[in-house]
Tab-separated table of C-alpha atoms in Angstrom:
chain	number	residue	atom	x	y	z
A	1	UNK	CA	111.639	89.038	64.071
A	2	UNK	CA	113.664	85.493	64.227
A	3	UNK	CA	114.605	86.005	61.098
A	4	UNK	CA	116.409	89.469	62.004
A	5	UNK	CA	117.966	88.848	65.189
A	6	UNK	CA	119.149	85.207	63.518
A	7	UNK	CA	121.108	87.173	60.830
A	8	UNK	CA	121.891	89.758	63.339
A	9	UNK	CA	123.885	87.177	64.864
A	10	UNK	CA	125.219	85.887	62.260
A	11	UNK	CA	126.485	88.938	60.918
A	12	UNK	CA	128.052	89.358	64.125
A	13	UNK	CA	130.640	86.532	63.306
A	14	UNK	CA	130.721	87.437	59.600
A	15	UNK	CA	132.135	91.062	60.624
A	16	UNK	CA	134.520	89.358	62.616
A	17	UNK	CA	135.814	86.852	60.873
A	18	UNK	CA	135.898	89.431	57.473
A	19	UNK	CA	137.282	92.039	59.002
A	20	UNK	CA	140.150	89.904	61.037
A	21	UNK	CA	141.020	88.461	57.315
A	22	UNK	CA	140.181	91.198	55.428
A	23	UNK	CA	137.503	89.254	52.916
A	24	UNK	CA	134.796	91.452	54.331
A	25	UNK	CA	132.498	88.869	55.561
A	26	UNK	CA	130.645	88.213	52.447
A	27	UNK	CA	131.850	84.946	52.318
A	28	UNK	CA	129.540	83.814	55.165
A	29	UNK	CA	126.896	85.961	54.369
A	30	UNK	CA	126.096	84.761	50.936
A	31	UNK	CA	125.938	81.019	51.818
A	32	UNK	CA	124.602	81.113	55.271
A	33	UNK	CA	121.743	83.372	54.080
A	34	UNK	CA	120.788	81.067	51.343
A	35	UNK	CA	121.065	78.025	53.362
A	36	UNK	CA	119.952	78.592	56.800
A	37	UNK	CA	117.181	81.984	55.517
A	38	UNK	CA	116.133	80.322	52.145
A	39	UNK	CA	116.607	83.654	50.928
A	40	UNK	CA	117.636	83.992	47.250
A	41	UNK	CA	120.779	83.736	45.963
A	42	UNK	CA	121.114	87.280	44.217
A	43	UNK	CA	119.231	89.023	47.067
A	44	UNK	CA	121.700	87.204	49.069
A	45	UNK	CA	124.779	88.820	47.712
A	46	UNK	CA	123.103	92.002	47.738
A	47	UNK	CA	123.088	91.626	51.090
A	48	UNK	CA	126.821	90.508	51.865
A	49	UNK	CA	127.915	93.521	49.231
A	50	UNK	CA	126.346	95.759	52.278
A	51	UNK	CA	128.012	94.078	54.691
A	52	UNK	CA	131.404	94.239	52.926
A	53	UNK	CA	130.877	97.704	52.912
A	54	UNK	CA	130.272	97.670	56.491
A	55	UNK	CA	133.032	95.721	57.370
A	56	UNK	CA	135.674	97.781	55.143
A	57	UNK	CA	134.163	101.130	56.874
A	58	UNK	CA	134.532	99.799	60.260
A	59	UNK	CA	137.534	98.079	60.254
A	60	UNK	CA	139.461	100.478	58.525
A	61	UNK	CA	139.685	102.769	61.621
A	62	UNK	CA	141.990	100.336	63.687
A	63	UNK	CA	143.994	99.320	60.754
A	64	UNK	CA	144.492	102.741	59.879
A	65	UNK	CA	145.451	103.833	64.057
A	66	UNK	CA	147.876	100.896	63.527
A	67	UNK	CA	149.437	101.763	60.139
A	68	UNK	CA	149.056	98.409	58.607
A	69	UNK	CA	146.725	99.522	55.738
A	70	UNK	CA	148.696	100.901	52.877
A	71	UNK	CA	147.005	103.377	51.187
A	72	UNK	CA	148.954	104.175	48.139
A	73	UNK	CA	148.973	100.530	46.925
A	74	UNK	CA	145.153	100.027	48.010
A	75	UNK	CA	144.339	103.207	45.910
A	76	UNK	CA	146.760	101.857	42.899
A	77	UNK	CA	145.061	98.424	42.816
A	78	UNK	CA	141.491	100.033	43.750
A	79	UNK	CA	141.717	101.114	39.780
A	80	UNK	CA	141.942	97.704	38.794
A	81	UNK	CA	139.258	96.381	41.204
A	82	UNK	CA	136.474	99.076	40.178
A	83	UNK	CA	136.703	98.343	36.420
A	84	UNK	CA	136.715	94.484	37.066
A	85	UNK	CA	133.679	94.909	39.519
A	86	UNK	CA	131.617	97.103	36.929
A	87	UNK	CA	131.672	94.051	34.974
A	88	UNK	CA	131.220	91.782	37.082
A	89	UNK	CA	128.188	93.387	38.955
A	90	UNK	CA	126.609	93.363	34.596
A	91	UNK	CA	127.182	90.155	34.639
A	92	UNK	CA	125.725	88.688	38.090
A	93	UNK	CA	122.216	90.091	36.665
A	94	UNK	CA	122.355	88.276	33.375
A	95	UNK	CA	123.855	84.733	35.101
A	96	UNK	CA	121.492	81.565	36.820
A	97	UNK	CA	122.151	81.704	40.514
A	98	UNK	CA	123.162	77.754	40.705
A	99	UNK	CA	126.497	78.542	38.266
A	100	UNK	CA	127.209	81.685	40.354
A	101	UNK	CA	127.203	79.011	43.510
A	102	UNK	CA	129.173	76.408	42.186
A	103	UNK	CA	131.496	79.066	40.568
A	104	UNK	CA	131.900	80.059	44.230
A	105	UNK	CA	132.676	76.688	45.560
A	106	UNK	CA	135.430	76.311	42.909
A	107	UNK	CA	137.424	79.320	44.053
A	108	UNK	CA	136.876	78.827	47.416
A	109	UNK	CA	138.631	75.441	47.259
A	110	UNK	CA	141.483	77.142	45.070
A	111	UNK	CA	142.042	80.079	47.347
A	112	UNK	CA	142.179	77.795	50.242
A	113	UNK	CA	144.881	75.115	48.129
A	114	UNK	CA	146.806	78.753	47.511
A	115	UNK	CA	146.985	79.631	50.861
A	116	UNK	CA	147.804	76.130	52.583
A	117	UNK	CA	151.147	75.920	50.193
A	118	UNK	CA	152.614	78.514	52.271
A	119	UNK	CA	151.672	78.285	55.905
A	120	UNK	CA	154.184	81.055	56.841
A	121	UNK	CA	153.631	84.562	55.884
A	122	UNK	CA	156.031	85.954	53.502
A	123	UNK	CA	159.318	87.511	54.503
A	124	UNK	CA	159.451	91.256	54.207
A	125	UNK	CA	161.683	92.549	51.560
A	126	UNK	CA	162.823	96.276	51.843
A	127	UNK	CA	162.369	98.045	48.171
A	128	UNK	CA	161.460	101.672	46.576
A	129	UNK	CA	158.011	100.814	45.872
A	130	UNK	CA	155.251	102.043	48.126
A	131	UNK	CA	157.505	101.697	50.685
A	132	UNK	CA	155.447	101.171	54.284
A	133	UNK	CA	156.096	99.815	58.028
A	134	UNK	CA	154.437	99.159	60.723
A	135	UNK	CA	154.387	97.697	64.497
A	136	UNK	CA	153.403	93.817	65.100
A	137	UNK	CA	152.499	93.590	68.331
A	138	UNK	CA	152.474	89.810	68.109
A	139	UNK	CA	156.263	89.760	66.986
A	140	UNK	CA	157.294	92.908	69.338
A	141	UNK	CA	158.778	94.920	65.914
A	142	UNK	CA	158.460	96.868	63.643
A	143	UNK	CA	158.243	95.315	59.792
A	144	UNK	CA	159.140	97.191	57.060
A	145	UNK	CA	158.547	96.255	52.957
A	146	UNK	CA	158.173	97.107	49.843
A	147	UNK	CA	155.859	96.473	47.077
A	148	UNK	CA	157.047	94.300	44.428
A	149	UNK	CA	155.582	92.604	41.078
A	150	UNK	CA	152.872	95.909	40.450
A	151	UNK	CA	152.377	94.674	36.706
A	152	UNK	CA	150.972	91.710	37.736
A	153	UNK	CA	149.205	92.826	40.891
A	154	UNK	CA	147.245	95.187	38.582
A	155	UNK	CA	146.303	92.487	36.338
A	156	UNK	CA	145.092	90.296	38.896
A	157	UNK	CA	143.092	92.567	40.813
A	158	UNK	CA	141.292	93.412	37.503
A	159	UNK	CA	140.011	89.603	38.074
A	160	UNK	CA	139.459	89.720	41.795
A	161	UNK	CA	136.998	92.824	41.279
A	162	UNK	CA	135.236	90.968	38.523
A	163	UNK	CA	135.065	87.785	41.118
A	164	UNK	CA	133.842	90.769	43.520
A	165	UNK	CA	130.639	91.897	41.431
A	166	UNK	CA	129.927	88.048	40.163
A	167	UNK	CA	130.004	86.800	43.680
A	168	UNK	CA	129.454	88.938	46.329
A	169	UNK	CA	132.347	88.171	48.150
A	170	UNK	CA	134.275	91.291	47.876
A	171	UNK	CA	137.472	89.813	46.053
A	172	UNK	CA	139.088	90.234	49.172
A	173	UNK	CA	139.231	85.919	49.190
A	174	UNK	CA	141.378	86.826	46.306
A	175	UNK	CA	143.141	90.061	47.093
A	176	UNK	CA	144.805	88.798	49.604
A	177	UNK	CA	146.717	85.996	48.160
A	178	UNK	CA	147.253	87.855	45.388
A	179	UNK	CA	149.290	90.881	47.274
A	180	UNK	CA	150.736	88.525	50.242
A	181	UNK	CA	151.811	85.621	47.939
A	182	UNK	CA	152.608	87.466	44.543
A	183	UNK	CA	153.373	91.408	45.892
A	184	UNK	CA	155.413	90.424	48.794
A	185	UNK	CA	153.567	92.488	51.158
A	186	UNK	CA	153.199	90.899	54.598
A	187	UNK	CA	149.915	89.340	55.702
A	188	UNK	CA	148.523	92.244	57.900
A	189	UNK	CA	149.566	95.037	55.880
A	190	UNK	CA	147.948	92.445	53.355
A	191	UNK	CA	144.409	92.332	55.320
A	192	UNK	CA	144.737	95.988	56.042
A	193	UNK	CA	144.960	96.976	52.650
A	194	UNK	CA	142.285	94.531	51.393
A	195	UNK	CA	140.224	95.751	53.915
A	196	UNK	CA	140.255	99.139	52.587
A	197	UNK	CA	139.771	98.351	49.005
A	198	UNK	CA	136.682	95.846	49.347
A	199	UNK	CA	134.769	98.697	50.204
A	200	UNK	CA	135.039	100.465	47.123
A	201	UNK	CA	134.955	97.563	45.029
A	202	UNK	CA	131.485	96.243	46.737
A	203	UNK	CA	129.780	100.126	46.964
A	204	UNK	CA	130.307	100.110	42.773
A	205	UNK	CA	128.131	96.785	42.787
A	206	UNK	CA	125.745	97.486	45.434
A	207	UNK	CA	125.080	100.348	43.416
A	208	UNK	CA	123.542	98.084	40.450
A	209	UNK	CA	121.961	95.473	43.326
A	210	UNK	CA	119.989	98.000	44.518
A	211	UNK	CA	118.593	99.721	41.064
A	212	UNK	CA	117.847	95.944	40.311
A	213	UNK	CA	115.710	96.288	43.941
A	214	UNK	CA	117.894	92.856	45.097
A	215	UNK	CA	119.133	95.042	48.691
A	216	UNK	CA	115.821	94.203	50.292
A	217	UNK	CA	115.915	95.735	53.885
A	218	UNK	CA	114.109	92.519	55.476
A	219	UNK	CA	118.064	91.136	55.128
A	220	UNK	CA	120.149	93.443	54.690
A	221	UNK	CA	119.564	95.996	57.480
A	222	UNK	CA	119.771	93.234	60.343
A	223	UNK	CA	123.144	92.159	58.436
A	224	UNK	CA	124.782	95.604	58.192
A	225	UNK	CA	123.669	96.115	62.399
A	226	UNK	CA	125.689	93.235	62.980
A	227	UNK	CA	128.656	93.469	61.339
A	228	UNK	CA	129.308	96.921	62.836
A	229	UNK	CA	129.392	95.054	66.206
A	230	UNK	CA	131.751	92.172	64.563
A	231	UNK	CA	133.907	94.445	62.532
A	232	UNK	CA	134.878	96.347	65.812
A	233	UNK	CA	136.516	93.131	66.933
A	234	UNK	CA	137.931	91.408	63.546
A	235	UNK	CA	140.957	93.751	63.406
A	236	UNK	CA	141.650	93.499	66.898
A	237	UNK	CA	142.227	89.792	66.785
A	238	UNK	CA	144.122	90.253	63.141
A	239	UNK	CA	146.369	92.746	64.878
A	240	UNK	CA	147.622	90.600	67.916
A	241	UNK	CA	147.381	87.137	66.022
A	242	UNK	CA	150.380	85.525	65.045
A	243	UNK	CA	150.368	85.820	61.345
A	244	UNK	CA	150.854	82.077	60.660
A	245	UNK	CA	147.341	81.567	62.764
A	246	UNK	CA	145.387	83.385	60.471
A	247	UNK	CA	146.390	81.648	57.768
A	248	UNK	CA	145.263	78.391	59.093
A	249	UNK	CA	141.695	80.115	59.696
A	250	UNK	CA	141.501	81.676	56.344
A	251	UNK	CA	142.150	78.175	54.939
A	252	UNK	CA	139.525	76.460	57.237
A	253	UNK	CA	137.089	78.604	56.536
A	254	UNK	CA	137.592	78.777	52.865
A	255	UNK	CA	136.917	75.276	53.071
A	256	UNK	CA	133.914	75.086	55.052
A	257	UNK	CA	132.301	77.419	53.282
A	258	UNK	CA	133.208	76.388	49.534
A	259	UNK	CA	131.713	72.600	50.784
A	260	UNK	CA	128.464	73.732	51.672
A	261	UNK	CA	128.171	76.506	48.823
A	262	UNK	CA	129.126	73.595	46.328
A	263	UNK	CA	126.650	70.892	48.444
A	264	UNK	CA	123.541	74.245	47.554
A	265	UNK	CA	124.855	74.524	43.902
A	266	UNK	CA	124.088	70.516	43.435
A	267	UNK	CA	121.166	70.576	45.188
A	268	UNK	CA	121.777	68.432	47.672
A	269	UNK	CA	118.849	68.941	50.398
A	270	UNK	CA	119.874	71.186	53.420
B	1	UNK	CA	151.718	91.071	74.522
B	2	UNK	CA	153.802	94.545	74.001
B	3	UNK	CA	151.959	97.384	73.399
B	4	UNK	CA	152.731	99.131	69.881
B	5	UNK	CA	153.959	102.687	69.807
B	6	UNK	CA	151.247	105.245	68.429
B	7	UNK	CA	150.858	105.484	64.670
B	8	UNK	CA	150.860	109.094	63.296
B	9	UNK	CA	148.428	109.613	60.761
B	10	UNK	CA	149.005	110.828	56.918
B	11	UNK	CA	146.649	113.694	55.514
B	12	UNK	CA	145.253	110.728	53.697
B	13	UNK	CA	144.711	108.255	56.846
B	14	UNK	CA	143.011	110.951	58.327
B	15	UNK	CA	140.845	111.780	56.077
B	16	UNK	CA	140.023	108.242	55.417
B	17	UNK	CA	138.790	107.684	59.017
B	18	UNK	CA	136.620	110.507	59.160
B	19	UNK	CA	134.413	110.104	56.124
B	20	UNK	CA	134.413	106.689	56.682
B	21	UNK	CA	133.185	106.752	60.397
B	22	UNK	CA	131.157	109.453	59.703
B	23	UNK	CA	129.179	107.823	56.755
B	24	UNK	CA	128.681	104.508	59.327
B	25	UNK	CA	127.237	107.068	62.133
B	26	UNK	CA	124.771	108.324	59.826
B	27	UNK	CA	123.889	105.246	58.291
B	28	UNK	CA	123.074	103.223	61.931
B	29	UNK	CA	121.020	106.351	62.706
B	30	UNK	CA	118.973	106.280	59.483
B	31	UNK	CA	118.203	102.162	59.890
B	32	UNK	CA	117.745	102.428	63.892
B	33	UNK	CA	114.805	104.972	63.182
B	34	UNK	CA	113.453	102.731	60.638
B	35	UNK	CA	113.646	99.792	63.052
B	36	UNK	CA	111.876	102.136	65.834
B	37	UNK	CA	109.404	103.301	63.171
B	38	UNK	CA	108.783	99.115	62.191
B	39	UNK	CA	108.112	98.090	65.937
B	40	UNK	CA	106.028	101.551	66.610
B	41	UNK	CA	103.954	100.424	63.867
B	42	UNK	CA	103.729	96.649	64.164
B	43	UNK	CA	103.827	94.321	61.245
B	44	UNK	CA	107.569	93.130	60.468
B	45	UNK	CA	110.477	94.547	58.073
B	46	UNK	CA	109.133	95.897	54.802
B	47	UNK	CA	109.841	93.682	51.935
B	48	UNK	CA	110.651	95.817	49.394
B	49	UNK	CA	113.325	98.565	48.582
B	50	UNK	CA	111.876	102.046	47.696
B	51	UNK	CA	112.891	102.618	44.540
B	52	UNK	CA	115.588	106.330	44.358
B	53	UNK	CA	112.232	108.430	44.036
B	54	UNK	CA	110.153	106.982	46.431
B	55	UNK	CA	113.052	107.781	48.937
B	56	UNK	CA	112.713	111.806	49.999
B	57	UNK	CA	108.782	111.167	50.185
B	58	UNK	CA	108.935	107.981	52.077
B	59	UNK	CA	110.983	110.106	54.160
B	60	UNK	CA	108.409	113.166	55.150
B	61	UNK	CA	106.076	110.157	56.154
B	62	UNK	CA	107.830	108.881	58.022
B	63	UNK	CA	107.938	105.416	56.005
B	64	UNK	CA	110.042	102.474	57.358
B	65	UNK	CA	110.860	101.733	54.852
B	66	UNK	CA	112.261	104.991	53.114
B	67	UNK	CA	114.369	105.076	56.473
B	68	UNK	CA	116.124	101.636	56.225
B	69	UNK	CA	116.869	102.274	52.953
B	70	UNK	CA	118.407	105.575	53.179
B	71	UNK	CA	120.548	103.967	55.959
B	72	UNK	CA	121.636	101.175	53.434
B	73	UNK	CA	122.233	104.013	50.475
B	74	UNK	CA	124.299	106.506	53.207
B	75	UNK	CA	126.240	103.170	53.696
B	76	UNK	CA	126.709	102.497	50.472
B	77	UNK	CA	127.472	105.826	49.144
B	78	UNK	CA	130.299	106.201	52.254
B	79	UNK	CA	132.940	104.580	49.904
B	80	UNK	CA	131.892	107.372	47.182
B	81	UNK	CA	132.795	109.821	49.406
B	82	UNK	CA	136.227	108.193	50.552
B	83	UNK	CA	137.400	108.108	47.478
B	84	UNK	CA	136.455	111.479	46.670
B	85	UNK	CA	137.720	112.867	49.646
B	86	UNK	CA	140.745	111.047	48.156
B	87	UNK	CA	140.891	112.881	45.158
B	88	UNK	CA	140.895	116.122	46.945
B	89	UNK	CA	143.667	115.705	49.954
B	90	UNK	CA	146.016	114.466	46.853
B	91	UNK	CA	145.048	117.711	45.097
B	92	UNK	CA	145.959	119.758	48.056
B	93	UNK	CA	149.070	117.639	48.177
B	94	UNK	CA	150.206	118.644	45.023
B	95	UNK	CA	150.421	114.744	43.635
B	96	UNK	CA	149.147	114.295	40.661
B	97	UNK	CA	149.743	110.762	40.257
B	98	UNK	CA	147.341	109.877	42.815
B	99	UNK	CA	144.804	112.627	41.587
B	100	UNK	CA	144.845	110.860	38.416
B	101	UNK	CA	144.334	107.574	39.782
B	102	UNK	CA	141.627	107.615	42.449
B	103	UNK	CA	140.011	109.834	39.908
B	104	UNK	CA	140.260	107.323	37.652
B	105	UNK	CA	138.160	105.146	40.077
B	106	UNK	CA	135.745	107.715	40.607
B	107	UNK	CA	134.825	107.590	37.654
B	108	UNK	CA	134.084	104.251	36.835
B	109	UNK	CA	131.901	104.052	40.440
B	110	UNK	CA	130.286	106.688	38.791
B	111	UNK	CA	129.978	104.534	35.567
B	112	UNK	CA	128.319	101.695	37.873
B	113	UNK	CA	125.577	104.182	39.509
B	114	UNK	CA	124.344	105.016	35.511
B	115	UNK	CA	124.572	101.623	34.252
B	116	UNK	CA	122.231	100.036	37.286
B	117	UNK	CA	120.225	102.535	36.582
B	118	UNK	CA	120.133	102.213	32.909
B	119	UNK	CA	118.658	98.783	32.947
């Protein structure tokens, strides 16, 4: 009973934190369930796949009242992500759960390097692709923007959903660089969309998790409780942050987490 | 902090935020009777999954465990749906572009469920 209110908790700040940066929360699940629950690592993504899915079907109600997610580019890309994450979920089965943790680590760190370059959000650029706009109430306007670079969006997100089914972290870590800093589209839109798409990226893995009996209800039903309270709040704070805030927290906590991921990986006692 | 002016929803948005909320209402439902049916009976969380056939039985006897793990599969399965329901407000739209596409991922969800079974 410790054990579930503990991950309650935690899931609590997971949904919050994944849903107000559109990563979906996996990427505090995985580690702090291995770390702090000793439970193991694959049953440990199986649980943060369910609470990506969580997070994506929660969150996606406030984006969507706001009309930051766009839906024709999430749908576009979500063909990418699905055939990347059917491999990837294969291949999380077939790999030793210390690589997948130090594999982790590594893009943590990179994603983190990515975002820190920039510390601005993009600037919105008006164009004929997926065109979309919507209010930020922390700038008091309206932004509008196109899509730009599709070609190599697609090809990217092929990787992020294969990241997605190795990982359990949803690809959103990776989604959303790849659409704010490559696509042009600005950073809530950005989370918005990501938000959407992790859902169906994570449900085609969880599939496989749970035939392989790794979504073990001791875990993951106390996690997916408490990132429906979290996820309710994420996109609240995402909404009315200044954009240039949440990039400083999805930095830090890129970092923090890719430290002690890398710290389990090399066996470090904690 | 100003307050934004209301959004109006697409065909699409809609749609999106129905099945989606309604697959998370009937998901908590399903794991808060398996959590009443855990304390009711004592004991702590089940540590296994039912397997897809032990589900409907577990179920009728009243299991705890068949009930948390329905609620995990309804959760699961809610993206499924979205992207089904997808499929079908595009068709009504008449764009065939996007029929194709989410379609397209459809299918290879679809391809996911028979591989995890497969092994």
């Amino acid at each position: 009973m410790t054990a579930f209110i503990g991950i309650l908790l935690v899931a609590v700040v997971a949904g919050v934190f994944g849903s107000m940066l559109g990563v979906g929360g996996g990427i505090i699940m995985v580690p702090v369930l291995s770390l702090a629950f000793g439970v193991p690592v694959k049953a440990a993504i199986a649980t943060s796949i369910v609470c990506v899915i969580a997070t994506s079907s929660v969150a996606q109600s406030s984006f969507a009242a706001r009309g930051m997610t766009n839906m024709r580019l999430g749908m576009f890309l979500e063909v990418a992500t699905t055939v990347g994450a059917l491999a990837g979920g294969i291949t999380a089965v077939l790999i030793d759960g210390r690589v997948l943790q130090a594999c982790f680590a590594v893009l943590l760190f990179y994603v983190s390097w990515q975002m820190g370059r920039r510390r601005h959000d993009v600037v919105p650029v008006e164009g004929p692709v997926m065109p979309s706009a919507y209010f930020d109430p922390a700038e008091g306007r309206e932004i509008r923007y196109g899509v730009h670079g599709l070609a190599t969006g697609f090809t990217l997100s092929l990787v992020a959903g294969n990241v997605s089914g190795l990982l359990g972290v949803g690809g959103g870590a990776f989604k959303v660089p790849v659409m704010n800093l490559l696509m042009g589209v600005p950073l809530k839109a950005t989370i918005a969309t990501s938000n959407l798409m992790i859902g169906v990226t994570a449900a085609t893995s969880a599939v496989i998790f749970y035939g392989r009996g790794y979504v073990d209800p001791r875990w993951a039903v106390p996690a997916a409780l408490g990132i429906l309270v979290g996820a309710r709040l994420g996109p609240r704070l995402a909404i009315h942050l200044p954009a240039r805030v949440l990039v400083v927290v999805f930095e830090v906590v890129l970092i923090v987490f890719g430290v002690l991921m890398l710290l389990r990986a090399l066996q470090v006692g904690i | 902090m100003k307050q934004s002016p209301p959004h109006e929803m697409d065909a699409v948005e809609r749609m999106v935020n129905r099945v989606l909320g309604a697959g998370v209402a009937v998901s908590v439902a399903f794991m808060l009777a398996g959590v009443v049916l855990v304390v009711a009976r004592g004991g702590g969380l089940p540590p296994h999954a039912p397997s897809f056939r032990e589900l409907v039985p577990g179920l009728g006897t009243a299991d705890p465990a068949a009930y948390l793990s329905t609620g995990l599969l309804v959760l699961i399965a809610t993206p499924f749906a979205r992207v089904a329901g997808s499929v079908i407000v595009f068709a009504l739209e008449r764009d065939r572009r996007y029929v194709a596409l989410t379609a397209v991922v459809l299918l290879v969800m679809c391809a996911g469920v028979l591989l995890g079974r497969a092994g």
